[in-house]
Amino acid sequence: MEYTHLGRTGLTVSRLCLGTMNFGPHTEEADAHRIMDAAHEQGINFFDTANTYGGHGTRGRTEEIIGAWFAQGGGRRERTVLATKLYGETGTWPNEGKLSALNIRRAVDASLRRLRTDHIDLYQMHHIDRDTPWEEIWQAMEVLVAQGKIVYVGSSNFAGWHIAQAQEAARARNFLGLTSEQSLYNLLERSVELEVVPAARHYGLGLIPWSPLHGGLLGGVLRKEREGVRRSQDRQAGVLAARRDQIQAYEDLAAELGHEPGDVALAWLLSRPAVTAPIVGPRTLEQLLAAVRALDVTLDRKTLDRLDEIFPGRRTAPEDYAW
């Protein structure tokens, strides 16, 4: 396993992050525990979850599954850099979502109970809260750091200007502020290159891409379709229809390189500036082990240029759209 620092911090994390969103809705608890054990065996020490994961009507279930795994002991908690999130509604009563100081206080305590731990290593805001001022958010986070309940703070799905706004507000308070940003980023979706990636690099944030295979579209979807193993109902059907030629060219390139398409997609992300660790969200142990293969894939300049031809990227704003 390869390791790096999370952004400008001294925290060391694996170059792959284990995503747990499937634990509960699609992966039974016993299988999820086996996947987490295997992740440690492969050297993955960075796990990501959220307080709303678990499925319809069972929000928080994923954190409970992870907490039960920690409770088995054997250094499981100590060897894990644990990241979770808050923002989404966890109930129907007021103040059971978003980023008010009250919800931050309640949400962290609820996550700690479910996770059966005394602290969260990376506490991430799952979305921007346009109704809560940064002075309130940072004061609440400072209290959690002082109490030892969280160590670092991260964001997810923030725009570049949200990152700048958050960091300048933190700077005024002499607070570390954000250490990471979790964004949708892959070969098919490169919008973050406009402003989010430049903001992350400027402020020293580690970039944690989610959906690195874009819902499976970069994992050999056309080959699987031909082999008859593709699900007939697919929420990505519209994207696939619109970008079939690009995806076919991509799969042809992967075959020419002798690699699985999914391995190429992960290797490409690992080559990108500011990227700390793509999130891989396996439903099965086999999917986890397949993701680890990407660490052995090195893409040369010619291949990177070819990928840019197939999936054109974005230049930094404003040059992307202005002179």
mmCIF file of C-alpha atoms in Angstrom:
data_model
loop_
_atom_site.group_PDB
_atom_site.id
_atom_site.type_symbol
_atom_site.label_atom_id
_atom_site.label_comp_id
_atom_site.label_asym_id
_atom_site.label_seq_id
_atom_site.Cartn_x
_atom_site.Cartn_y
_atom_site.Cartn_z
ATOM 1 C CA MET A 1 0.000 0.000 0.000
ATOM 2 C CA GLU A 2 1.097 3.552 -0.720
ATOM 3 C CA TYR A 3 0.513 6.319 1.817
ATOM 4 C CA THR A 4 0.443 10.096 1.740
ATOM 5 C CA HIS A 5 -0.444 13.026 3.966
ATOM 6 C CA LEU A 6 -3.995 14.322 4.035
ATOM 7 C CA GLY A 7 -3.510 17.737 2.455
ATOM 8 C CA ARG A 8 -1.222 20.019 4.435
ATOM 9 C CA THR A 9 -1.616 17.984 7.647
ATOM 10 C CA GLY A 10 0.760 15.467 9.146
ATOM 11 C CA LEU A 11 -1.938 12.773 9.056
ATOM 12 C CA THR A 12 -0.876 9.712 7.045
ATOM 13 C CA VAL A 13 -3.562 7.922 5.043
ATOM 14 C CA SER A 14 -3.627 5.191 2.409
ATOM 15 C CA ARG A 15 -3.928 6.176 -1.253
ATOM 16 C CA LEU A 16 -7.242 4.349 -1.379
ATOM 17 C CA CYS A 17 -10.115 5.182 0.955
ATOM 18 C CA LEU A 18 -12.643 2.496 1.864
ATOM 19 C CA GLY A 19 -16.154 3.803 1.261
ATOM 20 C CA THR A 20 -18.855 2.121 3.325
ATOM 21 C CA MET A 21 -22.106 3.387 1.795
ATOM 22 C CA ASN A 22 -23.044 -0.131 0.673
ATOM 23 C CA PHE A 23 -22.754 -1.546 4.190
ATOM 24 C CA GLY A 24 -26.302 -2.226 5.281
ATOM 25 C CA PRO A 25 -28.320 -1.558 2.114
ATOM 26 C CA HIS A 26 -26.365 -3.952 -0.140
ATOM 27 C CA THR A 27 -23.777 -5.701 2.051
ATOM 28 C CA GLU A 28 -24.720 -7.694 5.155
ATOM 29 C CA GLU A 29 -22.937 -6.908 8.419
ATOM 30 C CA ALA A 30 -20.821 -10.076 8.466
ATOM 31 C CA ASP A 31 -19.647 -9.472 4.899
ATOM 32 C CA ALA A 32 -18.939 -5.807 5.695
ATOM 33 C CA HIS A 33 -16.755 -6.906 8.609
ATOM 34 C CA ARG A 34 -14.828 -9.237 6.318
ATOM 35 C CA ILE A 35 -14.311 -6.402 3.817
ATOM 36 C CA MET A 36 -12.977 -4.081 6.544
ATOM 37 C CA ASP A 37 -10.629 -6.795 7.832
ATOM 38 C CA ALA A 38 -9.386 -7.354 4.280
ATOM 39 C CA ALA A 39 -8.904 -3.605 3.829
ATOM 40 C CA HIS A 40 -6.569 -3.569 6.822
ATOM 41 C CA GLU A 41 -4.777 -6.635 5.463
ATOM 42 C CA GLN A 42 -4.217 -4.707 2.219
ATOM 43 C CA GLY A 43 -2.886 -1.707 4.160
ATOM 44 C CA ILE A 44 -5.952 0.537 3.734
ATOM 45 C CA ASN A 45 -6.212 2.606 6.914
ATOM 46 C CA PHE A 46 -8.629 5.317 5.694
ATOM 47 C CA PHE A 47 -12.372 4.566 6.053
ATOM 48 C CA ASP A 48 -15.210 6.913 5.065
ATOM 49 C CA THR A 49 -18.855 6.847 6.155
ATOM 50 C CA ALA A 50 -21.715 9.233 6.986
ATOM 51 C CA ASN A 51 -24.392 9.527 9.639
ATOM 52 C CA THR A 52 -27.129 9.101 7.005
ATOM 53 C CA TYR A 53 -25.796 5.918 5.384
ATOM 54 C CA GLY A 54 -27.748 2.741 5.972
ATOM 55 C CA GLY A 55 -30.706 2.749 3.652
ATOM 56 C CA HIS A 56 -34.208 4.123 3.615
ATOM 57 C CA GLY A 57 -35.647 4.179 7.124
ATOM 58 C CA THR A 58 -32.399 2.970 8.706
ATOM 59 C CA ARG A 59 -30.143 6.011 8.567
ATOM 60 C CA GLY A 60 -27.145 5.480 10.815
ATOM 61 C CA ARG A 61 -27.069 1.728 10.254
ATOM 62 C CA THR A 62 -23.728 1.876 8.425
ATOM 63 C CA GLU A 63 -22.066 3.609 11.380
ATOM 64 C CA GLU A 64 -23.507 0.887 13.641
ATOM 65 C CA ILE A 65 -21.963 -1.824 11.464
ATOM 66 C CA ILE A 66 -18.573 -0.121 11.671
ATOM 67 C CA GLY A 67 -18.994 0.329 15.430
ATOM 68 C CA ALA A 68 -19.684 -3.384 15.883
ATOM 69 C CA TRP A 69 -16.507 -4.118 13.915
ATOM 70 C CA PHE A 70 -14.475 -1.764 16.111
ATOM 71 C CA ALA A 71 -15.920 -3.476 19.196
ATOM 72 C CA GLN A 72 -14.231 -6.736 18.169
ATOM 73 C CA GLY A 73 -10.942 -5.158 19.221
ATOM 74 C CA GLY A 74 -7.670 -6.378 17.814
ATOM 75 C CA GLY A 75 -6.482 -2.845 17.076
ATOM 76 C CA ARG A 76 -9.265 -2.268 14.540
ATOM 77 C CA ARG A 77 -10.079 1.231 15.762
ATOM 78 C CA GLU A 78 -6.482 2.202 16.480
ATOM 79 C CA ARG A 79 -5.364 1.300 12.955
ATOM 80 C CA THR A 80 -8.205 3.189 11.267
ATOM 81 C CA VAL A 81 -8.340 6.840 10.248
ATOM 82 C CA LEU A 82 -12.087 7.245 10.636
ATOM 83 C CA ALA A 83 -14.013 9.796 8.585
ATOM 84 C CA THR A 84 -17.739 10.413 8.872
ATOM 85 C CA LYS A 85 -20.099 13.191 7.842
ATOM 86 C CA LEU A 86 -23.044 15.261 9.001
ATOM 87 C CA TYR A 87 -25.594 17.496 7.267
ATOM 88 C CA GLY A 88 -28.376 15.264 5.991
ATOM 89 C CA GLU A 89 -31.636 15.001 7.901
ATOM 90 C CA THR A 90 -31.614 12.179 10.448
ATOM 91 C CA GLY A 91 -35.183 12.766 11.597
ATOM 92 C CA THR A 92 -38.294 14.810 10.926
ATOM 93 C CA TRP A 93 -38.010 17.252 13.855
ATOM 94 C CA PRO A 94 -36.365 20.688 13.468
ATOM 95 C CA ASN A 95 -32.585 20.838 14.008
ATOM 96 C CA GLU A 96 -32.005 17.220 12.982
ATOM 97 C CA GLY A 97 -29.937 18.182 9.965
ATOM 98 C CA LYS A 98 -27.645 20.812 8.417
ATOM 99 C CA LEU A 99 -24.898 22.692 10.263
ATOM 100 C CA SER A 100 -26.374 24.654 13.148
ATOM 101 C CA ALA A 101 -24.247 24.543 16.288
ATOM 102 C CA LEU A 102 -27.039 22.582 17.945
ATOM 103 C CA ASN A 103 -27.157 19.901 15.251
ATOM 104 C CA ILE A 104 -23.353 19.665 15.107
ATOM 105 C CA ARG A 105 -23.313 18.972 18.852
ATOM 106 C CA ARG A 106 -26.093 16.396 18.690
ATOM 107 C CA ALA A 107 -24.900 14.740 15.478
ATOM 108 C CA VAL A 108 -21.356 14.113 16.659
ATOM 109 C CA ASP A 109 -22.542 12.522 19.898
ATOM 110 C CA ALA A 110 -24.960 10.275 17.982
ATOM 111 C CA SER A 111 -22.211 9.207 15.554
ATOM 112 C CA LEU A 112 -19.817 8.479 18.409
ATOM 113 C CA ARG A 113 -22.420 6.225 20.037
ATOM 114 C CA ARG A 114 -23.102 4.330 16.834
ATOM 115 C CA LEU A 115 -19.409 4.028 15.974
ATOM 116 C CA ARG A 116 -18.523 2.948 19.528
ATOM 117 C CA THR A 117 -15.536 5.238 19.678
ATOM 118 C CA ASP A 118 -14.512 8.312 21.655
ATOM 119 C CA HIS A 119 -13.391 10.405 18.700
ATOM 120 C CA ILE A 120 -13.750 10.916 14.945
ATOM 121 C CA ASP A 121 -10.538 11.571 13.041
ATOM 122 C CA LEU A 122 -12.062 13.515 10.133
ATOM 123 C CA TYR A 123 -15.478 15.134 10.625
ATOM 124 C CA GLN A 124 -16.849 16.223 7.267
ATOM 125 C CA MET A 125 -19.657 18.593 6.341
ATOM 126 C CA HIS A 126 -21.591 16.639 3.713
ATOM 127 C CA HIS A 127 -22.890 19.768 1.963
ATOM 128 C CA ILE A 128 -22.708 23.538 2.244
ATOM 129 C CA ASP A 129 -25.264 25.077 4.631
ATOM 130 C CA ARG A 130 -26.262 28.429 3.166
ATOM 131 C CA ASP A 131 -28.344 29.349 6.237
ATOM 132 C CA THR A 132 -25.665 29.029 8.936
ATOM 133 C CA PRO A 133 -22.825 31.567 9.274
ATOM 134 C CA TRP A 134 -19.253 30.347 9.353
ATOM 135 C CA GLU A 135 -18.725 31.972 12.768
ATOM 136 C CA GLU A 136 -21.305 29.575 14.209
ATOM 137 C CA ILE A 137 -19.983 26.524 12.383
ATOM 138 C CA TRP A 138 -16.349 27.112 13.320
ATOM 139 C CA GLN A 139 -17.178 27.880 16.940
ATOM 140 C CA ALA A 140 -19.020 24.560 17.190
ATOM 141 C CA MET A 141 -16.143 22.677 15.526
ATOM 142 C CA GLU A 142 -13.580 24.349 17.795
ATOM 143 C CA VAL A 143 -15.517 23.107 20.817
ATOM 144 C CA LEU A 144 -15.482 19.541 19.451
ATOM 145 C CA VAL A 145 -11.721 19.702 18.868
ATOM 146 C CA ALA A 146 -11.171 21.054 22.390
ATOM 147 C CA GLN A 147 -13.344 18.251 23.798
ATOM 148 C CA GLY A 148 -11.328 15.650 21.891
ATOM 149 C CA LYS A 149 -14.379 14.423 19.986
ATOM 150 C CA ILE A 150 -12.939 15.246 16.557
ATOM 151 C CA VAL A 151 -9.407 15.818 15.283
ATOM 152 C CA TYR A 152 -9.755 17.311 11.775
ATOM 153 C CA VAL A 153 -12.582 18.964 9.826
ATOM 154 C CA GLY A 154 -13.358 18.352 6.163
ATOM 155 C CA SER A 155 -15.927 19.367 3.572
ATOM 156 C CA SER A 156 -17.807 17.534 0.866
ATOM 157 C CA ASN A 157 -19.551 18.837 -2.248
ATOM 158 C CA PHE A 158 -18.303 22.407 -1.677
ATOM 159 C CA ALA A 159 -17.763 24.892 -4.481
ATOM 160 C CA GLY A 160 -14.353 26.534 -4.773
ATOM 161 C CA TRP A 161 -15.644 29.801 -3.321
ATOM 162 C CA HIS A 162 -17.187 27.917 -0.384
ATOM 163 C CA ILE A 163 -13.742 26.534 0.423
ATOM 164 C CA ALA A 164 -12.227 30.027 0.239
ATOM 165 C CA GLN A 165 -15.002 31.471 2.400
ATOM 166 C CA ALA A 166 -14.582 28.715 5.003
ATOM 167 C CA GLN A 167 -10.806 29.015 5.145
ATOM 168 C CA GLU A 168 -10.737 32.787 5.469
ATOM 169 C CA ALA A 169 -13.291 32.613 8.287
ATOM 170 C CA ALA A 170 -11.161 29.968 10.023
ATOM 171 C CA ARG A 171 -8.006 32.023 9.523
ATOM 172 C CA ALA A 172 -9.635 34.966 11.292
ATOM 173 C CA ARG A 173 -10.219 32.689 14.300
ATOM 174 C CA ASN A 174 -6.683 31.212 14.209
ATOM 175 C CA PHE A 175 -8.282 27.826 13.530
ATOM 176 C CA LEU A 176 -6.893 25.164 11.176
ATOM 177 C CA GLY A 177 -10.161 25.027 9.240
ATOM 178 C CA LEU A 178 -10.702 22.515 6.454
ATOM 179 C CA THR A 179 -8.140 19.812 5.795
ATOM 180 C CA SER A 180 -9.914 18.016 2.936
ATOM 181 C CA GLU A 181 -12.662 18.265 0.333
ATOM 182 C CA GLN A 182 -14.625 15.252 -0.894
ATOM 183 C CA SER A 183 -15.938 15.819 -4.421
ATOM 184 C CA LEU A 184 -17.394 14.005 -7.398
ATOM 185 C CA TYR A 185 -14.369 13.555 -9.657
ATOM 186 C CA ASN A 186 -13.608 11.046 -12.375
ATOM 187 C CA LEU A 187 -12.770 10.889 -16.074
ATOM 188 C CA LEU A 188 -16.401 11.453 -17.045
ATOM 189 C CA GLU A 189 -17.014 14.289 -14.579
ATOM 190 C CA ARG A 190 -14.156 16.803 -14.357
ATOM 191 C CA SER A 191 -16.000 20.005 -13.421
ATOM 192 C CA VAL A 192 -14.053 20.338 -10.159
ATOM 193 C CA GLU A 193 -10.968 21.189 -12.205
ATOM 194 C CA LEU A 194 -12.484 24.625 -12.842
ATOM 195 C CA GLU A 195 -12.340 25.974 -9.282
ATOM 196 C CA VAL A 196 -12.480 23.252 -6.611
ATOM 197 C CA VAL A 197 -9.100 21.692 -7.425
ATOM 198 C CA PRO A 198 -7.345 25.112 -7.593
ATOM 199 C CA ALA A 199 -8.930 26.111 -4.268
ATOM 200 C CA ALA A 200 -7.918 22.812 -2.654
ATOM 201 C CA ARG A 201 -4.329 23.215 -3.863
ATOM 202 C CA HIS A 202 -4.159 26.850 -2.743
ATOM 203 C CA TYR A 203 -5.386 26.107 0.777
ATOM 204 C CA GLY A 204 -3.592 22.781 1.145
ATOM 205 C CA LEU A 205 -6.656 20.551 1.234
ATOM 206 C CA GLY A 206 -6.492 16.890 0.355
ATOM 207 C CA LEU A 207 -8.953 16.011 -2.416
ATOM 208 C CA ILE A 208 -10.961 12.835 -1.837
ATOM 209 C CA PRO A 209 -12.836 11.871 -5.035
ATOM 210 C CA TRP A 210 -16.099 9.999 -4.695
ATOM 211 C CA SER A 211 -17.664 7.850 -7.430
ATOM 212 C CA PRO A 212 -14.293 7.293 -9.159
ATOM 213 C CA LEU A 213 -15.935 4.904 -11.654
ATOM 214 C CA HIS A 214 -18.986 7.153 -12.134
ATOM 215 C CA GLY A 215 -21.487 4.583 -10.996
ATOM 216 C CA GLY A 216 -19.755 1.777 -12.888
ATOM 217 C CA LEU A 217 -19.616 3.512 -16.279
ATOM 218 C CA LEU A 218 -15.805 3.504 -16.152
ATOM 219 C CA GLY A 219 -15.618 -0.094 -14.971
ATOM 220 C CA GLY A 220 -16.063 -1.867 -18.296
ATOM 221 C CA VAL A 221 -19.789 -1.272 -18.688
ATOM 222 C CA LEU A 222 -19.932 -1.923 -22.439
ATOM 223 C CA ARG A 223 -18.001 -5.169 -22.186
ATOM 224 C CA LYS A 224 -20.305 -6.314 -19.392
ATOM 225 C CA GLU A 225 -23.279 -5.317 -21.501
ATOM 226 C CA ARG A 226 -22.024 -7.517 -24.329
ATOM 227 C CA GLU A 227 -21.393 -10.382 -21.906
ATOM 228 C CA GLY A 228 -24.911 -10.108 -20.553
ATOM 229 C CA VAL A 229 -23.892 -9.332 -16.960
ATOM 230 C CA ARG A 230 -25.018 -5.702 -16.966
ATOM 231 C CA ARG A 231 -28.160 -4.907 -14.959
ATOM 232 C CA SER A 232 -31.095 -4.162 -17.240
ATOM 233 C CA GLN A 233 -32.242 -1.233 -15.075
ATOM 234 C CA ASP A 234 -29.514 1.335 -14.672
ATOM 235 C CA ARG A 235 -29.836 4.856 -13.318
ATOM 236 C CA GLN A 236 -26.845 5.793 -15.487
ATOM 237 C CA ALA A 237 -28.568 4.719 -18.703
ATOM 238 C CA GLY A 238 -28.936 8.297 -19.945
ATOM 239 C CA VAL A 239 -25.262 9.107 -19.450
ATOM 240 C CA LEU A 240 -24.279 5.841 -21.094
ATOM 241 C CA ALA A 241 -26.421 6.561 -24.133
ATOM 242 C CA ALA A 242 -25.049 10.095 -24.494
ATOM 243 C CA ARG A 243 -21.400 9.153 -24.052
ATOM 244 C CA ARG A 244 -21.232 5.646 -25.446
ATOM 245 C CA ASP A 245 -18.608 6.505 -28.082
ATOM 246 C CA GLN A 246 -16.285 8.008 -25.469
ATOM 247 C CA ILE A 247 -16.705 5.044 -23.155
ATOM 248 C CA GLN A 248 -16.060 2.617 -25.998
ATOM 249 C CA ALA A 249 -12.847 4.447 -26.935
ATOM 250 C CA TYR A 250 -11.840 4.333 -23.275
ATOM 251 C CA GLU A 251 -12.465 0.598 -22.963
ATOM 252 C CA ASP A 252 -10.514 0.014 -26.170
ATOM 253 C CA LEU A 253 -7.581 1.969 -24.725
ATOM 254 C CA ALA A 254 -7.683 -0.031 -21.494
ATOM 255 C CA ALA A 255 -7.632 -3.265 -23.488
ATOM 256 C CA GLU A 256 -4.681 -1.979 -25.499
ATOM 257 C CA LEU A 257 -2.850 -1.230 -22.241
ATOM 258 C CA GLY A 258 -3.702 -4.669 -20.861
ATOM 259 C CA HIS A 259 -5.534 -3.289 -17.827
ATOM 260 C CA GLU A 260 -9.083 -3.430 -16.544
ATOM 261 C CA PRO A 261 -10.987 -0.194 -17.264
ATOM 262 C CA GLY A 262 -11.662 0.376 -13.568
ATOM 263 C CA ASP A 263 -7.953 0.115 -12.786
ATOM 264 C CA VAL A 264 -7.170 2.776 -15.371
ATOM 265 C CA ALA A 265 -9.827 5.106 -13.955
ATOM 266 C CA LEU A 266 -8.421 4.820 -10.424
ATOM 267 C CA ALA A 267 -4.814 5.111 -11.610
ATOM 268 C CA TRP A 268 -5.737 8.294 -13.495
ATOM 269 C CA LEU A 269 -7.217 9.846 -10.356
ATOM 270 C CA LEU A 270 -4.140 8.889 -8.344
ATOM 271 C CA SER A 271 -2.047 10.855 -10.863
ATOM 272 C CA ARG A 272 -4.084 14.051 -10.476
ATOM 273 C CA PRO A 273 -2.848 17.091 -8.517
ATOM 274 C CA ALA A 274 -4.191 17.419 -4.957
ATOM 275 C CA VAL A 275 -5.829 13.965 -4.980
ATOM 276 C CA THR A 276 -5.186 12.146 -1.711
ATOM 277 C CA ALA A 277 -7.278 9.000 -2.055
ATOM 278 C CA PRO A 278 -10.202 8.005 -4.275
ATOM 279 C CA ILE A 279 -13.080 6.408 -2.370
ATOM 280 C CA VAL A 280 -13.746 2.816 -3.406
ATOM 281 C CA GLY A 281 -17.105 1.512 -2.203
ATOM 282 C CA PRO A 282 -17.126 -2.270 -2.612
ATOM 283 C CA ARG A 283 -20.219 -4.388 -2.123
ATOM 284 C CA THR A 284 -18.089 -7.537 -2.033
ATOM 285 C CA LEU A 285 -14.617 -8.600 -0.983
ATOM 286 C CA GLU A 286 -13.752 -9.316 -4.610
ATOM 287 C CA GLN A 287 -14.532 -5.711 -5.575
ATOM 288 C CA LEU A 288 -12.217 -4.438 -2.841
ATOM 289 C CA LEU A 289 -9.313 -6.609 -4.003
ATOM 290 C CA ALA A 290 -9.924 -5.519 -7.601
ATOM 291 C CA ALA A 291 -9.630 -1.854 -6.578
ATOM 292 C CA VAL A 292 -6.265 -2.457 -4.904
ATOM 293 C CA ARG A 293 -4.866 -3.576 -8.281
ATOM 294 C CA ALA A 294 -4.977 0.008 -9.484
ATOM 295 C CA LEU A 295 -2.031 0.867 -7.240
ATOM 296 C CA ASP A 296 0.176 -1.226 -9.522
ATOM 297 C CA VAL A 297 -0.892 0.665 -12.663
ATOM 298 C CA THR A 298 1.352 3.475 -13.902
ATOM 299 C CA LEU A 299 0.085 5.656 -16.741
ATOM 300 C CA ASP A 300 2.730 7.270 -18.946
ATOM 301 C CA ARG A 301 2.434 10.736 -20.469
ATOM 302 C CA LYS A 302 1.198 9.368 -23.798
ATOM 303 C CA THR A 303 -1.614 7.470 -22.085
ATOM 304 C CA LEU A 304 -2.580 10.467 -19.959
ATOM 305 C CA ASP A 305 -2.730 12.621 -23.074
ATOM 306 C CA ARG A 306 -4.898 10.037 -24.803
ATOM 307 C CA LEU A 307 -7.298 9.989 -21.836
ATOM 308 C CA ASP A 308 -7.526 13.779 -22.072
ATOM 309 C CA GLU A 309 -8.440 13.419 -25.743
ATOM 310 C CA ILE A 310 -11.202 10.935 -24.942
ATOM 311 C CA PHE A 311 -12.479 12.803 -21.883
ATOM 312 C CA PRO A 312 -11.483 16.475 -22.246
ATOM 313 C CA GLY A 313 -10.757 18.128 -18.925
ATOM 314 C CA ARG A 314 -11.287 21.660 -17.687
ATOM 315 C CA ARG A 315 -8.730 24.415 -17.380
ATOM 316 C CA THR A 316 -8.666 26.605 -14.291
ATOM 317 C CA ALA A 317 -11.314 29.342 -14.318
ATOM 318 C CA PRO A 318 -11.458 31.907 -15.861
ATOM 319 C CA GLU A 319 -9.053 30.735 -18.587
ATOM 320 C CA ASP A 320 -11.343 27.765 -19.236
ATOM 321 C CA TYR A 321 -13.991 30.037 -20.719
ATOM 322 C CA ALA A 322 -12.287 33.418 -21.182
ATOM 323 C CA TRP A 323 -9.087 34.702 -22.666
#
